[in-house]
CSV table of C-alpha atoms and ligand atoms in Angstrom, one decimal:
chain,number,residue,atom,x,y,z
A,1,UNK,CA,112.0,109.4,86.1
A,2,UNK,CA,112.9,110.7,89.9
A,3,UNK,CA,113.5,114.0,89.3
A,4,UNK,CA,111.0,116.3,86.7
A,5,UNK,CA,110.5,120.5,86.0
A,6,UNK,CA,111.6,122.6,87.5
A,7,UNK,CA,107.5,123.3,87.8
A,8,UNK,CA,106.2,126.6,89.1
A,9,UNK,CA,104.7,126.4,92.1
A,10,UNK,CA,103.2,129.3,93.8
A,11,UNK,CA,104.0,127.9,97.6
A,12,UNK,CA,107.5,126.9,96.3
A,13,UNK,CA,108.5,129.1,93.4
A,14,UNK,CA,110.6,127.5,90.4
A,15,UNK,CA,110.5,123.7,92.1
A,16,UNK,CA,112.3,120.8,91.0
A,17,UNK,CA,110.3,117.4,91.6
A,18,UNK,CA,111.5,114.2,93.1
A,19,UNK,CA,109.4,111.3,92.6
A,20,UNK,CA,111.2,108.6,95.0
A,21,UNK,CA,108.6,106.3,94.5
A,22,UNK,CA,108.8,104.2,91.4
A,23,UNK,CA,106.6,102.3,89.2
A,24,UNK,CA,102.4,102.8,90.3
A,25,UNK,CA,101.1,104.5,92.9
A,26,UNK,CA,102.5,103.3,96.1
A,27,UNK,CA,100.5,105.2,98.9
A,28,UNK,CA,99.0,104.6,102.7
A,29,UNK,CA,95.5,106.4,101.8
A,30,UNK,CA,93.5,106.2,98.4
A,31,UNK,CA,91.7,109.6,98.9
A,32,UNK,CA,88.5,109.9,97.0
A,33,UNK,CA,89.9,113.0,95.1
A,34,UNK,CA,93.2,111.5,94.5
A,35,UNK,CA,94.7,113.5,90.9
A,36,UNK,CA,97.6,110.4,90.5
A,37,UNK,CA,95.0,108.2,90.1
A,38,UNK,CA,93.9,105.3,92.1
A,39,UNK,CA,96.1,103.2,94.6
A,40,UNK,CA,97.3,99.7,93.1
A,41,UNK,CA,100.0,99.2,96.5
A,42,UNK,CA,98.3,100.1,99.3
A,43,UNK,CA,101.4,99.4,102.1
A,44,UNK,CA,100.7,101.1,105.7
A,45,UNK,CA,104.5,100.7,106.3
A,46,UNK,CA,108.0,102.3,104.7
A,47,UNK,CA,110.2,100.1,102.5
A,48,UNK,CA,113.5,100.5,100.4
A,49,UNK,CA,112.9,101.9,97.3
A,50,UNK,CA,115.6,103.5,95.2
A,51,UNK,CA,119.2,104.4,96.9
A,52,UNK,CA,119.9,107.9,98.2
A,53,UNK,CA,123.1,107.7,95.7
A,54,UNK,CA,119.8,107.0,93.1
A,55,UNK,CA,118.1,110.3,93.5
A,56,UNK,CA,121.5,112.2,94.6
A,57,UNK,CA,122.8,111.6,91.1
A,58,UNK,CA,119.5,111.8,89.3
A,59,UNK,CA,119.1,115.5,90.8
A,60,UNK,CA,123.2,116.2,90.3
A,61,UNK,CA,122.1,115.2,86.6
A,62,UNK,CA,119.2,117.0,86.2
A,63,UNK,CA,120.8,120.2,87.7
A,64,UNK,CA,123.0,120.0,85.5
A,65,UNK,CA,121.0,120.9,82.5
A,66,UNK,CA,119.1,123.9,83.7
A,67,UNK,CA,120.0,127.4,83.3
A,68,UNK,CA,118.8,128.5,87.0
A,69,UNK,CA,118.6,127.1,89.7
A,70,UNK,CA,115.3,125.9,91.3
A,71,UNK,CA,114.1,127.8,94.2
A,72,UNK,CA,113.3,124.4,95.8
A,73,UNK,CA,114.3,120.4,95.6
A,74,UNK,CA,110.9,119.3,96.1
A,75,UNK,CA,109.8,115.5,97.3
A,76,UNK,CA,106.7,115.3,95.6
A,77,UNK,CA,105.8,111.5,94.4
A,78,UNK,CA,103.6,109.4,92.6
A,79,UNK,CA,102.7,108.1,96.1
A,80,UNK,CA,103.4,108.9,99.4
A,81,UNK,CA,107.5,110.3,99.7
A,82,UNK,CA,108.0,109.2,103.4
A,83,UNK,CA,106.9,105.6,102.8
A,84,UNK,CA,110.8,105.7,101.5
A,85,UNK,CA,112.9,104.3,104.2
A,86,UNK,CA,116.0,105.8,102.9
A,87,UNK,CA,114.1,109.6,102.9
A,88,UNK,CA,116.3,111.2,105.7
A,89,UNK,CA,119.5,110.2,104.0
A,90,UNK,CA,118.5,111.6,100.6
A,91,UNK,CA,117.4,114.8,102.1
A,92,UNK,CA,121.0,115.0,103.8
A,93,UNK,CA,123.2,113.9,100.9
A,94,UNK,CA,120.7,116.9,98.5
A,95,UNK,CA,121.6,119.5,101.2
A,96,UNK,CA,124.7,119.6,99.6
A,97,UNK,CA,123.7,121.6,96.2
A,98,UNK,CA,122.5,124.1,98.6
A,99,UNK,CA,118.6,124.6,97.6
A,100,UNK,CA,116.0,124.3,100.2
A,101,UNK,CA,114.5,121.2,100.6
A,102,UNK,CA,110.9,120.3,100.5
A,103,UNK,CA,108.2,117.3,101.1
A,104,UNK,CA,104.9,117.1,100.5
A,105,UNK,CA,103.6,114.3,102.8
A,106,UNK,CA,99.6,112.7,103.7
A,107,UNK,CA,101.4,112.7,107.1
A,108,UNK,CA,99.7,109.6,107.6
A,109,UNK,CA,103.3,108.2,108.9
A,110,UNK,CA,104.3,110.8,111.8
A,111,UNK,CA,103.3,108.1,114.4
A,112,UNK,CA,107.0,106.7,113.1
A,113,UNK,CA,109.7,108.3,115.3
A,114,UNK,CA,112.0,107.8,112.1
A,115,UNK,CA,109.5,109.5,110.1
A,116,UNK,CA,109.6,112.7,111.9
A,117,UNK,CA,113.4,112.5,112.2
A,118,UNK,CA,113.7,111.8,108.0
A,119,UNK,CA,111.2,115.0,108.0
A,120,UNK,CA,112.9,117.4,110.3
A,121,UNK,CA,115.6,117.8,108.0
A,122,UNK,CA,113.5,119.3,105.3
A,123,UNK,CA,113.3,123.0,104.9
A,124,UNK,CA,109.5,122.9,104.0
A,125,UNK,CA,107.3,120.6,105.1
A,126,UNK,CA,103.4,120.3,104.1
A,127,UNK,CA,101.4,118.2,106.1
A,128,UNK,CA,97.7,117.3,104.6
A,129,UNK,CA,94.6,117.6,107.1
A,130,UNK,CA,91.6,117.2,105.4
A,131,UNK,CA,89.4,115.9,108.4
A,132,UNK,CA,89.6,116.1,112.0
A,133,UNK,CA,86.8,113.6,112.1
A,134,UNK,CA,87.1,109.8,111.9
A,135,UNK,CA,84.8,108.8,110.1
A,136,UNK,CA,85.3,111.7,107.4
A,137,UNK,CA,88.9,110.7,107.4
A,138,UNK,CA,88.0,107.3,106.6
A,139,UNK,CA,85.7,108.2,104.0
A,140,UNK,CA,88.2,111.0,102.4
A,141,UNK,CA,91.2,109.7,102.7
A,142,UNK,CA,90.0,105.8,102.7
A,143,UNK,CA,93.5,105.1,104.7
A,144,UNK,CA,95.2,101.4,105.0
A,145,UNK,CA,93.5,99.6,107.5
A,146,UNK,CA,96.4,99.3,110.0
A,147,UNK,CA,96.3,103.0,110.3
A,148,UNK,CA,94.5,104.2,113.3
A,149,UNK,CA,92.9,107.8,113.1
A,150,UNK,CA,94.6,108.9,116.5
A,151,UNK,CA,97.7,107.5,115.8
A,152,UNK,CA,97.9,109.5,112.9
A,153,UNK,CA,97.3,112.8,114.6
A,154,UNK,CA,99.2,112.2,117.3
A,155,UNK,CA,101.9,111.9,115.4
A,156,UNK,CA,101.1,115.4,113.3
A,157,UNK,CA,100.6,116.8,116.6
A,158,UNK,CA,104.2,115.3,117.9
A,159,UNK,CA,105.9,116.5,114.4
A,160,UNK,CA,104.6,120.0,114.6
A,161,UNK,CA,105.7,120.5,117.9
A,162,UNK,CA,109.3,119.7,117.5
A,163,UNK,CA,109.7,120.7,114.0
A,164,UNK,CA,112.1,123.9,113.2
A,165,UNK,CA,110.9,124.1,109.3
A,166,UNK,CA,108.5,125.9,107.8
A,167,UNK,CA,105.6,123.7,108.6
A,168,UNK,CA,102.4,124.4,106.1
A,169,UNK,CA,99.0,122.4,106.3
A,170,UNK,CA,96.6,121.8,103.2
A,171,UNK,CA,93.3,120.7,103.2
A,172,UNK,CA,91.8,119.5,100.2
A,173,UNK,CA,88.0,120.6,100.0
A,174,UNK,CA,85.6,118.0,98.5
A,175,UNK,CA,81.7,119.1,98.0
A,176,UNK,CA,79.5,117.5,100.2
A,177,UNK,CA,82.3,115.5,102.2
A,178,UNK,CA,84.6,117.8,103.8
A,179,UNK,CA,83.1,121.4,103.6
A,180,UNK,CA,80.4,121.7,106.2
A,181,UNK,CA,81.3,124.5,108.3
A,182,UNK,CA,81.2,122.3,111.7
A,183,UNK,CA,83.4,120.0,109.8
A,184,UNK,CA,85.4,122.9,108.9
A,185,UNK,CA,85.7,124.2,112.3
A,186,UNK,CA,86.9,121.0,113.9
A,187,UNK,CA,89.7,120.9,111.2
A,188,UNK,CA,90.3,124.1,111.8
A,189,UNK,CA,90.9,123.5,115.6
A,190,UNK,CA,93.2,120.8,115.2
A,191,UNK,CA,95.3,123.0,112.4
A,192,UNK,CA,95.8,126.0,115.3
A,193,UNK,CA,97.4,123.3,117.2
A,194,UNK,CA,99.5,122.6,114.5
A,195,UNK,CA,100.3,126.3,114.3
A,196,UNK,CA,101.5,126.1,110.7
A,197,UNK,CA,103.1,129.3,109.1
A,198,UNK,CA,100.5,129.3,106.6
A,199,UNK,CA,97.3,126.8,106.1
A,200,UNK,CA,96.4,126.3,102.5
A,201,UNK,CA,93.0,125.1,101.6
A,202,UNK,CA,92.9,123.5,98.5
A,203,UNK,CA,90.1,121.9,95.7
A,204,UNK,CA,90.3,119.4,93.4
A,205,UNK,CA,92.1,120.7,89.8
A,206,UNK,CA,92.1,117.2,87.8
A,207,UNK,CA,90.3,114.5,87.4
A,208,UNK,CA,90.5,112.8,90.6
A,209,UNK,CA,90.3,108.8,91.8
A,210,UNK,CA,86.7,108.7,91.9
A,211,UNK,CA,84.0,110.7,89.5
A,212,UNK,CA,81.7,111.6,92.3
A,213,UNK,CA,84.0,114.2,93.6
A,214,UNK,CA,83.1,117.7,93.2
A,215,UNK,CA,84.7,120.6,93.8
A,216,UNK,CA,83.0,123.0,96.5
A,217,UNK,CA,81.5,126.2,95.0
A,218,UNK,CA,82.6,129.7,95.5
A,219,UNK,CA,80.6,130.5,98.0
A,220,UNK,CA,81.8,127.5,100.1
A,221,UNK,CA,85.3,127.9,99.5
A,222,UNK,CA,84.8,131.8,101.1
A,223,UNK,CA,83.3,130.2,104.0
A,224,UNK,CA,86.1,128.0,104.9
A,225,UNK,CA,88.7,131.2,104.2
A,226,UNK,CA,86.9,132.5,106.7
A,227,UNK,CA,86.3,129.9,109.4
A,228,UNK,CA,89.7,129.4,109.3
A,229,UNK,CA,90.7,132.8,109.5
A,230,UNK,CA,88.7,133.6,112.5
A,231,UNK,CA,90.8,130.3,114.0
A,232,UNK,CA,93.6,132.8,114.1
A,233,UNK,CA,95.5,131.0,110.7
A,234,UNK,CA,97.2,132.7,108.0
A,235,UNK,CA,94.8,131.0,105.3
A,236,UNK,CA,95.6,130.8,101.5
A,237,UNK,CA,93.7,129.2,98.8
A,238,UNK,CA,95.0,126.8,96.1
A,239,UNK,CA,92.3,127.4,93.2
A,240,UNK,CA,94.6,126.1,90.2
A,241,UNK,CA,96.1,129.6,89.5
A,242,UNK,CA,99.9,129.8,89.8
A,243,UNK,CA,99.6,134.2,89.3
A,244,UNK,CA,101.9,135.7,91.6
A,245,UNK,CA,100.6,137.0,95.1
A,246,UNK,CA,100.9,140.5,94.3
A,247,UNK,CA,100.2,143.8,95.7
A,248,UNK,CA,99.4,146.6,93.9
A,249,UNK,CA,101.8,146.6,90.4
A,250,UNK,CA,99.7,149.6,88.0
A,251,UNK,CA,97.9,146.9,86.5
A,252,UNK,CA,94.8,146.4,88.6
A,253,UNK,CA,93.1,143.5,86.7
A,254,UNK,CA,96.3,141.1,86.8
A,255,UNK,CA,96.2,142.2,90.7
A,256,UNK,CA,92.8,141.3,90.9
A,257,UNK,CA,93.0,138.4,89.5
A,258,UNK,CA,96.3,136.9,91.5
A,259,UNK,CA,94.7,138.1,94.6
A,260,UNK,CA,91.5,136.7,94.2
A,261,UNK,CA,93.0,133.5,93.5
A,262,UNK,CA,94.5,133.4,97.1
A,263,UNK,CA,92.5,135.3,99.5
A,264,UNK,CA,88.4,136.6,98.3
A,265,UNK,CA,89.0,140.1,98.3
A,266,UNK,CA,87.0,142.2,100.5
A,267,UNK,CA,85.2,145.6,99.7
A,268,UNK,CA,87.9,147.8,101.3
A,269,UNK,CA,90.6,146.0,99.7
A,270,UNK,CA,88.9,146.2,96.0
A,271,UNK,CA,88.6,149.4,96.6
A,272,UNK,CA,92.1,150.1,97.6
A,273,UNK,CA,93.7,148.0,94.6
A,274,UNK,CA,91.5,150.1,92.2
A,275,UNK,CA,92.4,153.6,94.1
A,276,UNK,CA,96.0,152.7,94.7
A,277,UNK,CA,96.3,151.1,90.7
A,278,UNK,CA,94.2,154.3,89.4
A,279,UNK,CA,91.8,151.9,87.6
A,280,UNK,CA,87.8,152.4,86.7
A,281,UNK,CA,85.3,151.9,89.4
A,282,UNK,CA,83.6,149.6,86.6
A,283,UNK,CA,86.8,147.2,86.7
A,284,UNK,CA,85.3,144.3,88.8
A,285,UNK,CA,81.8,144.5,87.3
A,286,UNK,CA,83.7,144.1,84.3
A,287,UNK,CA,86.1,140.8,85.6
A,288,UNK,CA,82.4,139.4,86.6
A,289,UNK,CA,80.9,139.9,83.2
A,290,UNK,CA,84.0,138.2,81.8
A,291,UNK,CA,83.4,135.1,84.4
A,292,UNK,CA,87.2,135.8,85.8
A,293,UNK,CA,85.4,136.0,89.5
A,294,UNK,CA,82.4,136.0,91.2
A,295,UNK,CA,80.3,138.1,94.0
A,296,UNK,CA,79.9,136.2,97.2
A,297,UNK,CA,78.5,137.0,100.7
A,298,UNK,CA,79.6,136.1,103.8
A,299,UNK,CA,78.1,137.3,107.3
A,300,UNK,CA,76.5,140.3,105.3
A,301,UNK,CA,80.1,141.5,103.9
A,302,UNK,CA,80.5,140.9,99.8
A,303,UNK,CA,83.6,139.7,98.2
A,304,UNK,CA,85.4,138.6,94.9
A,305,UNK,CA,86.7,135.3,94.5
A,306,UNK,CA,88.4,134.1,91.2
A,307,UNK,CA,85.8,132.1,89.6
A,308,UNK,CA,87.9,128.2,88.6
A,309,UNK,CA,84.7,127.0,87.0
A,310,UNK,CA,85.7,129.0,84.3
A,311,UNK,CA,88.5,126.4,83.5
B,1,SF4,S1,97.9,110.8,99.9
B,1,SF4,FE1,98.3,111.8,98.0
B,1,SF4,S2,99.0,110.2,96.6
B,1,SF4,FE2,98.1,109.2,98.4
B,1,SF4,S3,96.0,108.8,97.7
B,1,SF4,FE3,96.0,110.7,98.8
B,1,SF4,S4,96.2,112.3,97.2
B,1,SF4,FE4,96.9,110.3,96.3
């Protein structure tokens, strides 16, 4: 099937997915924590696969059926979306239905002038960046052989510059591989030269490609919010939770729990959601007891963070 949902998505809204890959997995990296499962056709290079008038009637169809429409028209595939030859001209003939259009890409192709052409006319683009490191990369993202670490981030670096989108960066966190706080900081340093308008950090939700992969704990995931804060980026998490990123609504444990899902709260702000929502002092002893989030330092200061081992 190309297109699927409309799913919520919390960086996207109501999104409608378009899988423009058929059959297995087609992908340029097998990453260790890969949630599609593992990589059967491992091509470093793009190809034809279905026709723009393919997934241009497949969406027409599908659009057809829903109520509402999707906030977004999202290329999301069982693969790697730009490996699609044919990805620019799909984007161009979707424009049409006027929704925003989005991709969610390893980025592992920028180096490919047409590549970054096909992705300039997205709306949204999302550019992974789990290591800034090449032997991290290799062991993370275990990338086609004819792709060459700098190649790759020269092209990222060459796409961000020129691109007019919103640009967003996600980092997939795996325990023991790519959360070390010096490997954290170097990632961080190539992601403010990226300057995207929000950098997402993100852990593994499903069962991924290999068993061995863990997800970081709490108190790892705070330290990367914060290295990456203090690199000057507008840093959000991406525990699992699709809650809303709300303010302050009257119903302080609901606001707790969507912000803790996307930034660890601090002190001062608990204290302001439970002034502002008129709730019990007790409230977050209470969320803690229940196992909805946890207590962790960092640099002396205490936070919340919503606790996905729950799950
Ligand atoms: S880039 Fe995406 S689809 Fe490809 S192996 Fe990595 S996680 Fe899986």
């Amino acid at each position: 099937m190309i297109s699927f949902g409309p799913v919520p998505s919390r960086r996207l809204g109501q999104s409608l997915g378009i899988n423009n890959i058929p059959g297995d997995k087609i992908c340029t990296y097998a990453c260790i924590y890969c949630q599609v499962g593992a990589t059967r056709h491992y091509i470093p290079a793009r190809e034809s696969f279905y026709s723009p008038e393919q997934i241009f009637a497949a969406v027409e169809e599908h659009l057809g059926k829903l109520q509402a429409m999707p906030d977004y028209l999202t290329f999301v595939a069982n693969g790697e979306p730009t490996l699609d030859i044919h990805l620019g001209e799909s984007i161009t003939r979707l424009k049409i239905f006027g929704i925003p259009v989005a991709v969610i890409t390893n980025a592992s192709l920028l180096g490919d002038q047409q590549v970054r052409d096909d992705l300039s006319l997205a709306d949204w683009v999302s550019v992974k960046v789990d290591a800034n490191d090449e032997a991290i990369w290799k062991k993370i993202n275990r990338p086609h052989p004819r792709l060459t670490f700098d190649g790759c981030k020269e092209g990222l670096l060459a796409f961000a510059s020129s691109y007019k989108g919103f640009l967003a960066t996600e980092t997939m966190m795996v325990d023991g591989v790519n959360d070390g706080a010096e490997l954290l900081q170097q990632n961080a340093s190539l992601i403010a030269k990226i300057k995207p308008a929000t950098a997402y950090l993100a852990i593994p939700t499903r069962p991924p490609a290999m068993r061995s992969v863990k997800k970081p704990d709490e108190a790892a995931i705070n330290r990367a919010y914060h290295i990456y804060s203090e690199a000057g980026l507008k840093t959000e998490l991406l525990l699992g939770f699709e809650g809303a990123d709300a303010g302050f609504t009257g119903d302080a444990r609901g606001d707790i729990l969507n912000i803790s899902a996307v930034h660890p709260i601090r002190e001062e702000t608990m204290g302001e959601i439970l002034r502002k929502n008129r709730a019990e002092s007790s409230l977050p002893d209470q969320l803690v007891r229940e196992k909805e989030i946890r207590v962790v330092v960092y640099q002396d200061k205490k936070f919340w963070i919503r606790n996905f081992t729950k799950r």
